[in-house]
Short mmCIF file of C-alpha atoms in Angstrom, two decimals:
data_model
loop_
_atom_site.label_atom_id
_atom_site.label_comp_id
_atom_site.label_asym_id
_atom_site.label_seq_id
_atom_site.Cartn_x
_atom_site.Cartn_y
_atom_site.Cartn_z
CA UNK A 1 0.00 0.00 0.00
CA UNK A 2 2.75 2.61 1.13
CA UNK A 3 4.76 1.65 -2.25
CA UNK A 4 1.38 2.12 -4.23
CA UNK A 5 1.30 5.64 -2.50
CA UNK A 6 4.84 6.29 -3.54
CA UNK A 7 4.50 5.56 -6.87
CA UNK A 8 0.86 7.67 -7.24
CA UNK A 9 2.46 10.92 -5.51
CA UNK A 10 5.93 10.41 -8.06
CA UNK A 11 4.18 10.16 -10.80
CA UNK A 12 2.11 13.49 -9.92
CA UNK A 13 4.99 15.14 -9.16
CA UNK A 14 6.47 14.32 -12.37
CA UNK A 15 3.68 15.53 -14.19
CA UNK A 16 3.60 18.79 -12.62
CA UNK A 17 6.51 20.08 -12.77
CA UNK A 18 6.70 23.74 -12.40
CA UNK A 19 10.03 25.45 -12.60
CA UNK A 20 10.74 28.66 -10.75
CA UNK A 21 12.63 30.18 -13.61
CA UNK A 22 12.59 29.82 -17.25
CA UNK A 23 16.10 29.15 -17.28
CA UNK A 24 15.68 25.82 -15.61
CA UNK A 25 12.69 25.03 -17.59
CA UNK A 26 14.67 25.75 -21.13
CA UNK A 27 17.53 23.65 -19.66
CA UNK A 28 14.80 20.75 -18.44
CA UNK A 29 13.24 20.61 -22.37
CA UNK A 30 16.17 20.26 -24.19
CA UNK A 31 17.36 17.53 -21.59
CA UNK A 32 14.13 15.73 -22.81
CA UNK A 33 14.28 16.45 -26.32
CA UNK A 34 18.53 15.27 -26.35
CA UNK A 35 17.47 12.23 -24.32
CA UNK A 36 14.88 11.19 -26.51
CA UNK A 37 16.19 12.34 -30.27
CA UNK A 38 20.05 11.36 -29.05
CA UNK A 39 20.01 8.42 -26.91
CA UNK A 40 16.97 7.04 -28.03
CA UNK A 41 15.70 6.99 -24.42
CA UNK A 42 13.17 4.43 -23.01
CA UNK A 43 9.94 6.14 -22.14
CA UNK A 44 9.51 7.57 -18.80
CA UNK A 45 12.86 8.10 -18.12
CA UNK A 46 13.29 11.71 -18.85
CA UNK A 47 10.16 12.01 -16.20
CA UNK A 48 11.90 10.43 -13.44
CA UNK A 49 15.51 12.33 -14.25
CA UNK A 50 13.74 15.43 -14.43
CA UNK A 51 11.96 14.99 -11.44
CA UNK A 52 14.88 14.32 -9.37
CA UNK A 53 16.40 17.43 -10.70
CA UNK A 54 13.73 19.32 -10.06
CA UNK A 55 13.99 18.56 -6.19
CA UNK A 56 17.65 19.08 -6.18
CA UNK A 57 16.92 22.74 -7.72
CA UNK A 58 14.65 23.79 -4.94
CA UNK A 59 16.64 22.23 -2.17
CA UNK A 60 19.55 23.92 -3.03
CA UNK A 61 18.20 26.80 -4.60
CA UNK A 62 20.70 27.47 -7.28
CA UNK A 63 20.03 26.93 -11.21
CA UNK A 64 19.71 23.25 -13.31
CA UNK A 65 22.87 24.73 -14.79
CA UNK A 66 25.01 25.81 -11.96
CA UNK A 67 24.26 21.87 -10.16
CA UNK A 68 24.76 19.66 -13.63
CA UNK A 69 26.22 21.22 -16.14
CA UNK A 70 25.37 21.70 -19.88
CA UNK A 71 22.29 19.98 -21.09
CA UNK A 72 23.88 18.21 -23.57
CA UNK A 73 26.11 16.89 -21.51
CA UNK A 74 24.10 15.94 -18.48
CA UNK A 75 21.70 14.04 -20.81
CA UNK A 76 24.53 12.19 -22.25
CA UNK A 77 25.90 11.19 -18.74
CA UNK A 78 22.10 10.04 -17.77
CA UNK A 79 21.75 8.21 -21.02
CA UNK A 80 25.64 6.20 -20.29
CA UNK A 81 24.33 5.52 -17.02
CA UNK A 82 20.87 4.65 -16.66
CA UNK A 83 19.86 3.41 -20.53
CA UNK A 84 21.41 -0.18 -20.70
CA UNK A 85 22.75 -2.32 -23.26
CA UNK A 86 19.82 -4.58 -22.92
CA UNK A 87 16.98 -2.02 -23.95
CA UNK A 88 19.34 -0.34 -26.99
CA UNK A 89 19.81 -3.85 -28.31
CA UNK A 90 15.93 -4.15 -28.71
CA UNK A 91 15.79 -0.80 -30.30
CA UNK A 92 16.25 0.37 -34.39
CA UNK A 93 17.59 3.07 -36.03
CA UNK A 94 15.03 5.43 -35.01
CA UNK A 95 14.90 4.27 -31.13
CA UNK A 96 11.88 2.31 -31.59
CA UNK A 97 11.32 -1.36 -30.79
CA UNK A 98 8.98 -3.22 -33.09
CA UNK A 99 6.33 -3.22 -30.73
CA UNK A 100 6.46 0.43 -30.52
CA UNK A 101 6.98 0.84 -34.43
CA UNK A 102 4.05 -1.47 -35.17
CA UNK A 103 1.28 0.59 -33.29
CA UNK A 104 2.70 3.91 -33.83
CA UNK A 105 2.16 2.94 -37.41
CA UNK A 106 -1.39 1.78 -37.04
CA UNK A 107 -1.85 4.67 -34.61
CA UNK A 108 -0.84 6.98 -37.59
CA UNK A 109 -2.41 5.46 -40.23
CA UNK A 110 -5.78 5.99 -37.91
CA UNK A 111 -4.78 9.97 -37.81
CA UNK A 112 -4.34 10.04 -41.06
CA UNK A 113 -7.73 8.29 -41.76
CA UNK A 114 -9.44 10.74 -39.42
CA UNK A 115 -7.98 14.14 -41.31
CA UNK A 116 -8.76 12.67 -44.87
CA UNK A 117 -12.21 12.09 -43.52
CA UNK A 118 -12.30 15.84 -42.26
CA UNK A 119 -10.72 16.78 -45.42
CA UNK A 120 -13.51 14.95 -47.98
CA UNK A 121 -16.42 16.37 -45.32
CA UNK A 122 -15.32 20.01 -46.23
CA UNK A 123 -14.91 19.21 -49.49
CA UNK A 124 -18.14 17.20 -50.72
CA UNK A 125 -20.48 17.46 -47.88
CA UNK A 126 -21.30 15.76 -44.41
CA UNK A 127 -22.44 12.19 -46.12
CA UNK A 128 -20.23 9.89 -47.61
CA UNK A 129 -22.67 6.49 -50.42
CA UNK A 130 -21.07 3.75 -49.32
CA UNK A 131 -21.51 1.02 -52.24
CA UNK A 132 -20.00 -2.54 -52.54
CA UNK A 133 -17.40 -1.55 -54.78
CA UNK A 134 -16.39 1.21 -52.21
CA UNK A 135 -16.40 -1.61 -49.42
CA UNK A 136 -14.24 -3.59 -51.28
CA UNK A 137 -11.83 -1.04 -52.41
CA UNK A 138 -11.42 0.56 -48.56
CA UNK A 139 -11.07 -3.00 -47.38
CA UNK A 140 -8.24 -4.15 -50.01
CA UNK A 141 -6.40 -0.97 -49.11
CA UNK A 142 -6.30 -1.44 -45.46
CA UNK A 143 -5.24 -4.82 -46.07
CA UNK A 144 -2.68 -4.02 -48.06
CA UNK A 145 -1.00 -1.17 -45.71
CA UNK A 146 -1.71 -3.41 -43.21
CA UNK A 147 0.99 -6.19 -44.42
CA UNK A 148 3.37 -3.98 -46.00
CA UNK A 149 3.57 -2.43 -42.62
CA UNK A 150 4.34 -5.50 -40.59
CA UNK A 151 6.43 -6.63 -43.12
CA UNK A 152 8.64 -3.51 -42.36
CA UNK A 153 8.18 -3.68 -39.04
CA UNK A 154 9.48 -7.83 -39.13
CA UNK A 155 12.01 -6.29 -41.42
CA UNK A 156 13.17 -4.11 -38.73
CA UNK A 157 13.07 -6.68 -36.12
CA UNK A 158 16.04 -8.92 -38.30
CA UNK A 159 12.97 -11.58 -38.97
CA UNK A 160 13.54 -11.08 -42.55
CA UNK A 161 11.86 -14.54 -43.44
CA UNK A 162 8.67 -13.56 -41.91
CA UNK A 163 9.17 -9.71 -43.61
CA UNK A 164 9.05 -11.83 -47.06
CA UNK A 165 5.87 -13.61 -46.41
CA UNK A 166 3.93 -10.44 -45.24
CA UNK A 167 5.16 -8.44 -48.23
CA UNK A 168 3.94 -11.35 -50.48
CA UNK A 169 0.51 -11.20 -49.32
CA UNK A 170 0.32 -7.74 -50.88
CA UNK A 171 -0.19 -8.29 -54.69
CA UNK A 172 -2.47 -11.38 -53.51
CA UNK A 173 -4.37 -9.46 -51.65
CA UNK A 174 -4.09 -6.44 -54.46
CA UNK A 175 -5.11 -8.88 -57.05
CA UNK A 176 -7.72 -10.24 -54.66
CA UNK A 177 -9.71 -6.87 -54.48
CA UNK A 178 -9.32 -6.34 -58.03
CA UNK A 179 -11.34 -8.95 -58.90
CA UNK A 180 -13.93 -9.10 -56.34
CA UNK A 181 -14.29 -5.16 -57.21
CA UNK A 182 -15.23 -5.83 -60.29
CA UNK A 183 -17.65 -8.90 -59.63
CA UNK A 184 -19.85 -7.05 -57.13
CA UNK A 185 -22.69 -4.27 -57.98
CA UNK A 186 -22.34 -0.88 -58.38
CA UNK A 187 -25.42 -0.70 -56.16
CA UNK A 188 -25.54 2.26 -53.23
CA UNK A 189 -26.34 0.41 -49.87
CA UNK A 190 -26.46 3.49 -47.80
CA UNK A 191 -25.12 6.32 -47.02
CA UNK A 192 -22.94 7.52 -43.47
CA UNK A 193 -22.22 11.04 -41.81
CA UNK A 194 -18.44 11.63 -42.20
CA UNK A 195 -18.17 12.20 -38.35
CA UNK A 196 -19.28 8.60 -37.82
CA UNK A 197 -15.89 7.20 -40.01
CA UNK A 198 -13.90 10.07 -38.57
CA UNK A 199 -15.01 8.20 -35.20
CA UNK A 200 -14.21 4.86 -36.03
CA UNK A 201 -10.48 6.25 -37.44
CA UNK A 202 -9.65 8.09 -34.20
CA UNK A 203 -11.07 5.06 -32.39
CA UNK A 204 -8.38 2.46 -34.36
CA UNK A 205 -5.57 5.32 -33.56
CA UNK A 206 -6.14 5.23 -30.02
CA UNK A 207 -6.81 1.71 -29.66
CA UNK A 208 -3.53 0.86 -31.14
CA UNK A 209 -1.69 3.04 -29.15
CA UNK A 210 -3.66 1.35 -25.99
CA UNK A 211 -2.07 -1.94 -26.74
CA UNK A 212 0.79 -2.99 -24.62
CA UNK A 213 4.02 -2.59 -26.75
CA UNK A 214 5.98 -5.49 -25.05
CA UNK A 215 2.86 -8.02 -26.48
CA UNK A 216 3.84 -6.67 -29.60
CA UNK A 217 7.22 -7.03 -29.35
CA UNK A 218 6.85 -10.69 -28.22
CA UNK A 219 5.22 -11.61 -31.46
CA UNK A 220 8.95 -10.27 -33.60
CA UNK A 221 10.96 -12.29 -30.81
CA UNK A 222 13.11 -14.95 -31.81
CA UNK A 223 13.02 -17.73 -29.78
CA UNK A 224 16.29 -19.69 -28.94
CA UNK A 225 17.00 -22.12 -31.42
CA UNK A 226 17.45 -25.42 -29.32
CA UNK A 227 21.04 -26.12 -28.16
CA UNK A 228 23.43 -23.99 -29.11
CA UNK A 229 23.35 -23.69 -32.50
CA UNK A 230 26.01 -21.16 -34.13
CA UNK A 231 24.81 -21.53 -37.42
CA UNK A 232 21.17 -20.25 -36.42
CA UNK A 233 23.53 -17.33 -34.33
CA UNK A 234 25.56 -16.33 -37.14
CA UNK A 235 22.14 -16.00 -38.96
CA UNK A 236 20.11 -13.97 -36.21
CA UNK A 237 23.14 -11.50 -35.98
CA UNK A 238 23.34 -10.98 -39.74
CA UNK A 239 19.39 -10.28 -39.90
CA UNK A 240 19.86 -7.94 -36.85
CA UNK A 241 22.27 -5.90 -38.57
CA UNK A 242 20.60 -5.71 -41.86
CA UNK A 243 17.23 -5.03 -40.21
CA UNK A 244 17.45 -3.75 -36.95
CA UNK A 245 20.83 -1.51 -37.44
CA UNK A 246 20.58 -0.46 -41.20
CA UNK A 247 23.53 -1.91 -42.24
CA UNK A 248 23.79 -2.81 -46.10
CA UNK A 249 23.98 -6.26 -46.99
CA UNK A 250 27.86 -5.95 -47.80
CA UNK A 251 28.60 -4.87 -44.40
CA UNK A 252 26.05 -7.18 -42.41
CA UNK A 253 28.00 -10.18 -44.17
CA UNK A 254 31.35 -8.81 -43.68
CA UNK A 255 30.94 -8.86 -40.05
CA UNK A 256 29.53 -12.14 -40.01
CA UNK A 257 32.35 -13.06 -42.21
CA UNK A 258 34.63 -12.24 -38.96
CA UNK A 259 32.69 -13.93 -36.35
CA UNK A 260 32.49 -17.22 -38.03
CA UNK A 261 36.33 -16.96 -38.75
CA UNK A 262 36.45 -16.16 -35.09
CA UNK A 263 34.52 -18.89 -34.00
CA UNK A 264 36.38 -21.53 -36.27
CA UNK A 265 39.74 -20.32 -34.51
CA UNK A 266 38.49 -21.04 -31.11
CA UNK A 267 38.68 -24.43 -28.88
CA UNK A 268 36.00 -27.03 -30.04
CA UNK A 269 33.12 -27.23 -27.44
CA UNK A 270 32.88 -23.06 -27.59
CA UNK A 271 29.88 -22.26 -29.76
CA UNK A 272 29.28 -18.53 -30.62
CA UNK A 273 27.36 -17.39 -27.30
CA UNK A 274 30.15 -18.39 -25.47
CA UNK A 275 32.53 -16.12 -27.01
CA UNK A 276 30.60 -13.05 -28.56
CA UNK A 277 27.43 -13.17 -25.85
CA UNK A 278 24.13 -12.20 -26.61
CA UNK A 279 23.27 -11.58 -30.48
CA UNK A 280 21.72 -8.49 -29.50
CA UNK A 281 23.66 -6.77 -27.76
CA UNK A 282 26.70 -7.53 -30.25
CA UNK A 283 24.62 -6.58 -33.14
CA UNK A 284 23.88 -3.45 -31.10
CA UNK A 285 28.06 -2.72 -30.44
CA UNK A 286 29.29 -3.55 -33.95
CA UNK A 287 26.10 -1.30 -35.18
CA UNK A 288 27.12 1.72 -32.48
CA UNK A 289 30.06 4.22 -34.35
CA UNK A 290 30.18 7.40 -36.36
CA UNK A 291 27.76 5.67 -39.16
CA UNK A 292 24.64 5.18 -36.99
CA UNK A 293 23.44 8.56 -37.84
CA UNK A 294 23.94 8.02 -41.63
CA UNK A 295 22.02 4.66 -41.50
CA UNK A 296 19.50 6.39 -39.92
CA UNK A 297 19.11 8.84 -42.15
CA UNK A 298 19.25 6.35 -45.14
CA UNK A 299 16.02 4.39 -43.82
CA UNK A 300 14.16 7.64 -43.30
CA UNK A 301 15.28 7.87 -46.96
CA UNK A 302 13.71 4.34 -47.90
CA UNK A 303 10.00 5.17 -45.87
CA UNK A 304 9.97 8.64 -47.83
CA UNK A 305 10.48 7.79 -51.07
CA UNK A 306 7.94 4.47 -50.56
CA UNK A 307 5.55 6.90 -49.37
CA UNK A 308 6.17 9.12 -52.20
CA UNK A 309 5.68 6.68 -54.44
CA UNK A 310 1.91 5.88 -53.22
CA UNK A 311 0.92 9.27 -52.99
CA UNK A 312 2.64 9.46 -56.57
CA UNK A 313 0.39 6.94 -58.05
CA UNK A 314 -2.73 8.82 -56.42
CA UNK A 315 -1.46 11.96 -57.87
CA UNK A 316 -1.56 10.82 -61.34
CA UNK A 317 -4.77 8.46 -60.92
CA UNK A 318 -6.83 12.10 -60.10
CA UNK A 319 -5.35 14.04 -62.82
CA UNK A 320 -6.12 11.50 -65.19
CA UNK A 321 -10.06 11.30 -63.81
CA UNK A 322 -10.28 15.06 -62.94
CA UNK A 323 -12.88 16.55 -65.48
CA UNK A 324 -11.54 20.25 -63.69
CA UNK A 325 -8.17 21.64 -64.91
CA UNK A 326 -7.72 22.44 -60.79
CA UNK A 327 -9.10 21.49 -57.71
CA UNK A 328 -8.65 21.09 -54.17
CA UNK A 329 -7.17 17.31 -54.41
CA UNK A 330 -4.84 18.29 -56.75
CA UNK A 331 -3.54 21.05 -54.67
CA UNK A 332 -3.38 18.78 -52.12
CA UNK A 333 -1.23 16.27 -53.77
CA UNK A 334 0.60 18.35 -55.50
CA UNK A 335 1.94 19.78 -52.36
CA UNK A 336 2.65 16.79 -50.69
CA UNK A 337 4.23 15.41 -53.55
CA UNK A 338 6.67 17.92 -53.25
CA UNK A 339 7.00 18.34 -49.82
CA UNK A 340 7.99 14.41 -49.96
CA UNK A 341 10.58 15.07 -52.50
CA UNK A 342 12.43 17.83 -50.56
CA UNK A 343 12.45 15.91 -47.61
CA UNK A 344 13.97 12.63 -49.43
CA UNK A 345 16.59 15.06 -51.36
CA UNK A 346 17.25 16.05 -48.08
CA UNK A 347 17.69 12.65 -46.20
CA UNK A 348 19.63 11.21 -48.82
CA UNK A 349 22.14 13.99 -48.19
CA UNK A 350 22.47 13.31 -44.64
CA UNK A 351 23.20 9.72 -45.24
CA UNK A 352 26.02 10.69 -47.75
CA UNK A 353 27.89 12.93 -45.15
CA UNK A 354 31.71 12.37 -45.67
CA UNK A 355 32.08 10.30 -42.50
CA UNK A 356 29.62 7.95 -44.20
CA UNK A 357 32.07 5.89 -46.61
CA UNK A 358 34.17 3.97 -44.74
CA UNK A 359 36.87 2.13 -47.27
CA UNK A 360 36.62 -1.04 -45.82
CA UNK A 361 32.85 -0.88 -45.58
CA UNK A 362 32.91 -0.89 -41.74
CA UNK A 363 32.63 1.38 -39.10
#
């Protein structure tokens, strides 16, 4: 009961934080914002920092500065000390794990359902004829951004097997649609208010971000092959560094290359866990140099220009149906088009910074 009261009353406090001056509060946000953007933070733990800093402060009653420093600095000391090996191994390029990748996905797809909804109801009205054809065509697409994003996500993970299947079950499911689109009627069944989908969109975004992210990241585990099997080892780590860490293909089997050298130097009755440890967290420290950031940057690269390519396609499909010269849609796309491009022009130049090509291809 008394621990229950602890943790009620510490997570109020860290929830209402009020600094006395805005100097500490400017030094408190970009702790946060370094812990989370640099050191890929778990949640929470900027909360609990900051609230221990916050007591200091009025205790001694001298600035955030004066007792620890630079920002920067102090965030990087908390992130050496308190973010552990364990939890970095589980994370990819962009800090996530796949359990939090997976349902920020669906949770943005669901936002992104919600403002196109808003955006059709200004446009043509408050009710939307919802016809079989429609049904199948809204269906097909959700299915289809629904396995092309856990096939990233597996991708991410290192499960690069399962990443195959999922991404095969797109033109089936495509090519599915297709067909049954065309079978059905082009009858109207009824029609709906807009605010009712708009709803059931915010409803999938926040039930997704509801859902416990270590169940989700259960389902991209790999379980422990039985015994100790090197071969299955040497495997995992190459999928973790192609997936989780963003190395190229070249690189991922270069370092493999080296272990399994390694391991046929060593006395027989070793096997791989025995000399290199976990496969995660040695992934995680052959994947940790000056290149991280310019991986990084190189997958953003990869999820722009695939998202540039869809809202490509539904550029062209409306200018080829428009009957107007110019409209709202097309003003739409066409700014998101290029808002898209810039940003990939730009990502692609952060992933070919000079400190990017290493000779030998490592780090």
């Amino acid at each position: 009961m008394a621990t229950s009261q602890h943790e009620s009353q510490k997570q109020t406090r860290k929830h209402n934080l009020r600094w006395d001056l805005d100097e500490d509060a400017d030094w408190a946000a970009t702790v946060e914002l370094r812990l989370v953007l640099d050191h890929d933070a778990p949640a929470g733990l900027a909360d609990d920092v900051l609230a221990e800093v916050h007591e200091l402060v009025r205790e001694e009653g001298r600035t955030a500065h004066d007792l620890f420093g630079a920002p920067e600095a102090y965030a990087r000391a908390v992130a050496e000390e308190r973010v552990s090996e364990e939890y970095r191994a589980r994370t990819d390029t962009h800090g996530l794990t796949p359990g939090e990748r997976l349902l920020a996905a669906f949770g943005t797809l669901g936002v992104v359902g919600a403002v196109l909804c808003a955006i059709d109801w200004v446009h043509d009205g408050l009710w939307v004829s919802v016809s079989w054809p429609g049904v199948v065509g809204i269906t097909t697409v959700v299915l289809a951004v629904g396995l092309i994003t856990v096939a990233v996500v597996a991708r991410s993970a290192g499960r690069f097997k399962g990443a195959y299947a999922f991404a095969a079950g797109v033109p089936a499911v495509i090519a599915a649609g297709g067909g049954v689109g065309v079978a059905v009627p082009e009858v109207q069944l009824f029609a709906v208010p807009v605010p009712v989908l708009m709803a059931g969109c915010a409803a999938c975004a926040v039930g997704a971000f509801a859902v416990p992210e270590r169940v989700v990241d259960r389902w991209f585990a790999v379980r422990p092959p039985a015994g100790r099997d090197d071969a299955a080892w040497l495997d995992r780590l190459g999928g973790l560094l192609r997936g989780r860490h963003g190395m190229t293909a070249a690189e991922a089997r270069g370092h493999v290359r080296e272990a399994r050298q390694h391991l046929a130097a060593v006395e027989p009755g070793e096997h791989a866990e025995d000399v290199f440890g976990d496969v995660g967290i040695y992934a995680l420290r052959l994947a940790d140099g000056p290149r991280k950031k310019e991986r990084a940057a190189r997958r953003k690269m990869y999820g722009t220009l695939l998202l540039l390519g869809v809202v490509t396609l539904l550029f062209v499909d409306h200018v080829l149906d428009s009957e107007t010269s110019f409209d709202f849609w097309l003003a739409l796309y066409t700014g998101v088009v290029g808002s898209l491009g810039w940003t990939a022009v730009g990502e692609w130049r952060a992933s070919r910074r000079p400190d990017a090509a290493a000779p030998d291809g490592t780090d």
